[in-house]
PDB file of N, CA and C in Angstrom:
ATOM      1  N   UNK A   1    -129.438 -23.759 -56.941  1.00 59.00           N
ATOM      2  CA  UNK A   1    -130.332 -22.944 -56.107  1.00 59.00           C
ATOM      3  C   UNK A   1    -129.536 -21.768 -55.540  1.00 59.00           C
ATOM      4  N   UNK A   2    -129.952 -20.559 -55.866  1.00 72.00           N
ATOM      5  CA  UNK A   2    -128.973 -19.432 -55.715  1.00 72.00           C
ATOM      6  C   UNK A   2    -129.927 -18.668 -54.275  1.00 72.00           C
ATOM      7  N   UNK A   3    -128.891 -18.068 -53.315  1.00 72.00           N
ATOM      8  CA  UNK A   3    -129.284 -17.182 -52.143  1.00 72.00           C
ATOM      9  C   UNK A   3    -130.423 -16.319 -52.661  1.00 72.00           C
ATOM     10  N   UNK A   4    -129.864 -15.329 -53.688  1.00 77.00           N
ATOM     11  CA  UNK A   4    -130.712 -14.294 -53.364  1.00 77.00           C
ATOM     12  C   UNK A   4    -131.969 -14.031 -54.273  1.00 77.00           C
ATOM     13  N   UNK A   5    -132.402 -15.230 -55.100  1.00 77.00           N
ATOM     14  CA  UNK A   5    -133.553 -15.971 -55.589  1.00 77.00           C
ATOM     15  C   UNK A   5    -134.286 -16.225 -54.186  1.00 77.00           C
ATOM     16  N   UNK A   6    -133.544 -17.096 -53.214  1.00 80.00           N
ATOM     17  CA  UNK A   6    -134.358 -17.639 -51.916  1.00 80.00           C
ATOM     18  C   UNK A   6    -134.254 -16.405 -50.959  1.00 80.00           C
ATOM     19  N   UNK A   7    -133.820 -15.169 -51.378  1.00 85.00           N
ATOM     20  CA  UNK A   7    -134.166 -14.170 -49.903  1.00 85.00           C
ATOM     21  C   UNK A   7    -135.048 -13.419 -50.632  1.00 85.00           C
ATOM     22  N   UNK A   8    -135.044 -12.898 -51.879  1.00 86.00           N
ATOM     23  CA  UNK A   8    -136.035 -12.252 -52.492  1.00 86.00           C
ATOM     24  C   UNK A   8    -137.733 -12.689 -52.505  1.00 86.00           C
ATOM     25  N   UNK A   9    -137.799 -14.212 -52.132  1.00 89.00           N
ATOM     26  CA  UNK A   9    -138.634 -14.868 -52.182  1.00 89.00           C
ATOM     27  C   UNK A   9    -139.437 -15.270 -51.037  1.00 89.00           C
ATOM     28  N   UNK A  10    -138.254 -14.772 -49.943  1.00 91.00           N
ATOM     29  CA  UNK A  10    -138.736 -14.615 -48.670  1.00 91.00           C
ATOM     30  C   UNK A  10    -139.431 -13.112 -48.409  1.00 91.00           C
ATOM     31  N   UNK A  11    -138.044 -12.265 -49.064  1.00 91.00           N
ATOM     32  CA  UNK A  11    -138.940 -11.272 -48.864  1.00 91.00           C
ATOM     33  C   UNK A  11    -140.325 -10.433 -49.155  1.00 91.00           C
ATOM     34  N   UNK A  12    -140.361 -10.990 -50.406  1.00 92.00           N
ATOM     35  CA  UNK A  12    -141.652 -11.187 -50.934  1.00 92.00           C
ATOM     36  C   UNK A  12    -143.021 -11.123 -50.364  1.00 92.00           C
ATOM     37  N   UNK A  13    -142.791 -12.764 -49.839  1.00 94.00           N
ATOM     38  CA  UNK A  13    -143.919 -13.675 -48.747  1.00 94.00           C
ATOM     39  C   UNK A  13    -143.998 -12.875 -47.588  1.00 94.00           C
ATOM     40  N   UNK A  14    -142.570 -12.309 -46.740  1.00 94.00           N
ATOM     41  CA  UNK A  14    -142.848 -11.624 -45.899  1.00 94.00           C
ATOM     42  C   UNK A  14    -143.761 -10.092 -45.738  1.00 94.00           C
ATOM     43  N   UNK A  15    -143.520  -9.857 -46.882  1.00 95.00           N
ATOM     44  CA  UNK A  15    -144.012  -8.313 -47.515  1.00 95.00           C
ATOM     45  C   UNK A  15    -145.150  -8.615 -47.843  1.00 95.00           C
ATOM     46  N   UNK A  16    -145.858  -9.322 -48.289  1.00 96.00           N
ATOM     47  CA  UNK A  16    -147.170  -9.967 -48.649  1.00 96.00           C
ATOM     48  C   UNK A  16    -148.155 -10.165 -47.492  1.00 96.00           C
ATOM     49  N   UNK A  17    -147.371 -10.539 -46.370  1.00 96.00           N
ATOM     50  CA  UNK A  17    -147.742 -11.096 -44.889  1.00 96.00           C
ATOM     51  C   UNK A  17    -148.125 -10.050 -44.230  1.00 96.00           C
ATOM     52  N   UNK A  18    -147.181  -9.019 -44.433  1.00 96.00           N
ATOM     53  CA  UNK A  18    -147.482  -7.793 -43.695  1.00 96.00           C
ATOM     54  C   UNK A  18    -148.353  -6.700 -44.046  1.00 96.00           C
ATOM     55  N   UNK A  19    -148.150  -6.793 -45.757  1.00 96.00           N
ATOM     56  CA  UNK A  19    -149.707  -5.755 -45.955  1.00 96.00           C
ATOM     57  C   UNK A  19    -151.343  -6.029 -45.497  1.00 96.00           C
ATOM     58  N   UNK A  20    -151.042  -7.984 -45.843  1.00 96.00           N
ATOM     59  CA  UNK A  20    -152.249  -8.524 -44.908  1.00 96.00           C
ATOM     60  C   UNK A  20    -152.425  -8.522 -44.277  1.00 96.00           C
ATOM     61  N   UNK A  21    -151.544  -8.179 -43.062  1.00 94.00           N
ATOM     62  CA  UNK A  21    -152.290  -7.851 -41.503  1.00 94.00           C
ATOM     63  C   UNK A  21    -152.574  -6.790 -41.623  1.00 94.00           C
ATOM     64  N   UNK A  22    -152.024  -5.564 -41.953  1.00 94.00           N
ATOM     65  CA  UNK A  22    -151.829  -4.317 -42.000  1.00 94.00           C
ATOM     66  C   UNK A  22    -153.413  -4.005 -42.293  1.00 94.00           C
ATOM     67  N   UNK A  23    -153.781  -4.510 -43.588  1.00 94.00           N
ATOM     68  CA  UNK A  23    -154.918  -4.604 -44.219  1.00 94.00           C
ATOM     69  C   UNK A  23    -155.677  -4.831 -43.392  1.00 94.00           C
ATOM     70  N   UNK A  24    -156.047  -6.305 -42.858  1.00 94.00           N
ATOM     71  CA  UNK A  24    -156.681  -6.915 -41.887  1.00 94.00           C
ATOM     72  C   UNK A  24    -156.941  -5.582 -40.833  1.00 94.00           C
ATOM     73  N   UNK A  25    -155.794  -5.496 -40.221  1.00 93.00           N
ATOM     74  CA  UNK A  25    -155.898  -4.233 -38.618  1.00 93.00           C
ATOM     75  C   UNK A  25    -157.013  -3.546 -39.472  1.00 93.00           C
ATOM     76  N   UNK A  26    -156.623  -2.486 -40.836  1.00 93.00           N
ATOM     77  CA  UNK A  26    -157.608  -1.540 -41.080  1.00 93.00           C
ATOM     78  C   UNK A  26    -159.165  -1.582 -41.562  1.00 93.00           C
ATOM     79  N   UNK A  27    -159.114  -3.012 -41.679  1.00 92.00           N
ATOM     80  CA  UNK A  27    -160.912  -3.365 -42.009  1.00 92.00           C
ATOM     81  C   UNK A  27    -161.023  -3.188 -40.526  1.00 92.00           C
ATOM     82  N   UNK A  28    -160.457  -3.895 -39.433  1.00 90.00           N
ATOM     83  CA  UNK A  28    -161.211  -4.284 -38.365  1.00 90.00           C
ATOM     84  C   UNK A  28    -161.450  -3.463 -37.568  1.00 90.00           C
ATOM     85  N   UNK A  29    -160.752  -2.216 -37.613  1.00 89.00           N
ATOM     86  CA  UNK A  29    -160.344  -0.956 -36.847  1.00 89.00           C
ATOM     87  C   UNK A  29    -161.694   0.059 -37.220  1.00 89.00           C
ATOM     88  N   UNK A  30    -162.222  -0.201 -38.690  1.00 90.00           N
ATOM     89  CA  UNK A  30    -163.362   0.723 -39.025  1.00 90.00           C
ATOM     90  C   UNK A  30    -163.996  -0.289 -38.607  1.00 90.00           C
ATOM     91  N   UNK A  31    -164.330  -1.469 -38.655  1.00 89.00           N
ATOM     92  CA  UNK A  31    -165.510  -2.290 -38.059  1.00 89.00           C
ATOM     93  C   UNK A  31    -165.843  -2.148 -37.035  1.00 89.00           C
ATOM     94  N   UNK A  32    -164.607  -2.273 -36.130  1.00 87.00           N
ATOM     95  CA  UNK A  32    -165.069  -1.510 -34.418  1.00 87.00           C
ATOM     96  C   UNK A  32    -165.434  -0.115 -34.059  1.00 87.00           C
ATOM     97  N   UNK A  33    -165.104   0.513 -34.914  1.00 85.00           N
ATOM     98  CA  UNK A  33    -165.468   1.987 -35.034  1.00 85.00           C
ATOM     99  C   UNK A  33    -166.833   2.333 -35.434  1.00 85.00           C
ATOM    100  N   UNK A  34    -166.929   1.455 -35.829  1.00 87.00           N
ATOM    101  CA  UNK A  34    -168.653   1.872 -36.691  1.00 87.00           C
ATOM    102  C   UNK A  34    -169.819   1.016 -36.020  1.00 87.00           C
ATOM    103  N   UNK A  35    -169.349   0.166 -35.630  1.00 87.00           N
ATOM    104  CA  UNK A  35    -169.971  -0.411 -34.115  1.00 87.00           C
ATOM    105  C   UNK A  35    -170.300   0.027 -32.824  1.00 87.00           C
ATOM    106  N   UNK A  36    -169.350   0.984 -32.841  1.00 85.00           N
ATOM    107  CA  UNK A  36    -169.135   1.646 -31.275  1.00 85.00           C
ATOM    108  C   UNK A  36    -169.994   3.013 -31.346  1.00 85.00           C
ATOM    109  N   UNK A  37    -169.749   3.516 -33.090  1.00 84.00           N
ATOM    110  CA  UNK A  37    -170.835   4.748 -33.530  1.00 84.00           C
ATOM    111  C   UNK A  37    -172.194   4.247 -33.343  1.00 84.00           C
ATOM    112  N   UNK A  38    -172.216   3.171 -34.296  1.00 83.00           N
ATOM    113  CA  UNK A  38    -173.808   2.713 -33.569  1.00 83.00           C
ATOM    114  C   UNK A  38    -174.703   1.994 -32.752  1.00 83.00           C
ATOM    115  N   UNK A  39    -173.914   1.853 -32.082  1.00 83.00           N
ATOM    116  CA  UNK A  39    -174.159   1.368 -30.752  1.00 83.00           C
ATOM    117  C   UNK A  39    -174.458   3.054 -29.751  1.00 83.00           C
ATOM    118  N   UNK A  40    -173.704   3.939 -29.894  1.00 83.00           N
ATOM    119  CA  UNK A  40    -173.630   5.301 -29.236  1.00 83.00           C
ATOM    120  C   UNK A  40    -174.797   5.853 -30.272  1.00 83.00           C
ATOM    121  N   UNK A  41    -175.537   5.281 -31.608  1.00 82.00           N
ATOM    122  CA  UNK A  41    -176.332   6.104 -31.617  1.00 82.00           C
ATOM    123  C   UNK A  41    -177.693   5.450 -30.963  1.00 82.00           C
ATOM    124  N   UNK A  42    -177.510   4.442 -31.129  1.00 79.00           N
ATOM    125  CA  UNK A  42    -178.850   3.378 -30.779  1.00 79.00           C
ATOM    126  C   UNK A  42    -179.076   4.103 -29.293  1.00 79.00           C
ATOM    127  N   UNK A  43    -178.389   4.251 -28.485  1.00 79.00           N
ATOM    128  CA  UNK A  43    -178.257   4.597 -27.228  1.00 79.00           C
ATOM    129  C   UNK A  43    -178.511   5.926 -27.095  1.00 79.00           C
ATOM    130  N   UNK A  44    -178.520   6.884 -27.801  1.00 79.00           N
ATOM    131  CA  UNK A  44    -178.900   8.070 -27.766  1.00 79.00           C
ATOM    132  C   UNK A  44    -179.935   8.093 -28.562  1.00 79.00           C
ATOM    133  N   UNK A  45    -179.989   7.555 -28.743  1.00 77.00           N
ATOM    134  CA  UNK A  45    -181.980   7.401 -29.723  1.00 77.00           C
ATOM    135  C   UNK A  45    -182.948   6.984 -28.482  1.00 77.00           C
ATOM    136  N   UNK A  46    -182.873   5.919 -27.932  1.00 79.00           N
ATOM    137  CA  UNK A  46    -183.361   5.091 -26.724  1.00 79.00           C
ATOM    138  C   UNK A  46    -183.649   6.103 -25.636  1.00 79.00           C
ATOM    139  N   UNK A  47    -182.082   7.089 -25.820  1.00 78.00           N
ATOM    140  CA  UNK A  47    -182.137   8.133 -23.923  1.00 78.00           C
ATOM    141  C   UNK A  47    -182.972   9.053 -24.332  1.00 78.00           C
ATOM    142  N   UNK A  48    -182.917   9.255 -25.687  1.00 72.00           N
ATOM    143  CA  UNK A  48    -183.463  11.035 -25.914  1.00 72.00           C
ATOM    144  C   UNK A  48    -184.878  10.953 -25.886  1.00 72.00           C
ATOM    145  N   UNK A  49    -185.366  11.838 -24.834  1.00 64.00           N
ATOM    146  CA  UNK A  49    -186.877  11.879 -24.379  1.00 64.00           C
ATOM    147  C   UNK A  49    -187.597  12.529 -25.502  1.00 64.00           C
TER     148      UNK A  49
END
């Protein structure tokens, strides 16, 4: 069992880990964004006489 088989393999998993959050943050970041748009339009539909 050689080191840098087992750090490459870490680094890997780790690098894998991090585009998935990364990823994750940027779905969730337009999800709240586009929520907050329509929610601000629903609300300006409702006010506007």
């Amino acid at each position: 069992m050689n080191i840098n088989g087992l750090k490459l393999k870490t680094f890997v998993e780790l690098l894998i880990v991090l585009l998935m959050s990364y990823f994750v943050s940027i779905v969730y970041n337009q999800f709240i964004v586009t929520r907050l748009y329509c929610v601000g339009e629903v609300k300006n539909f409702y006010l506007s006489p």
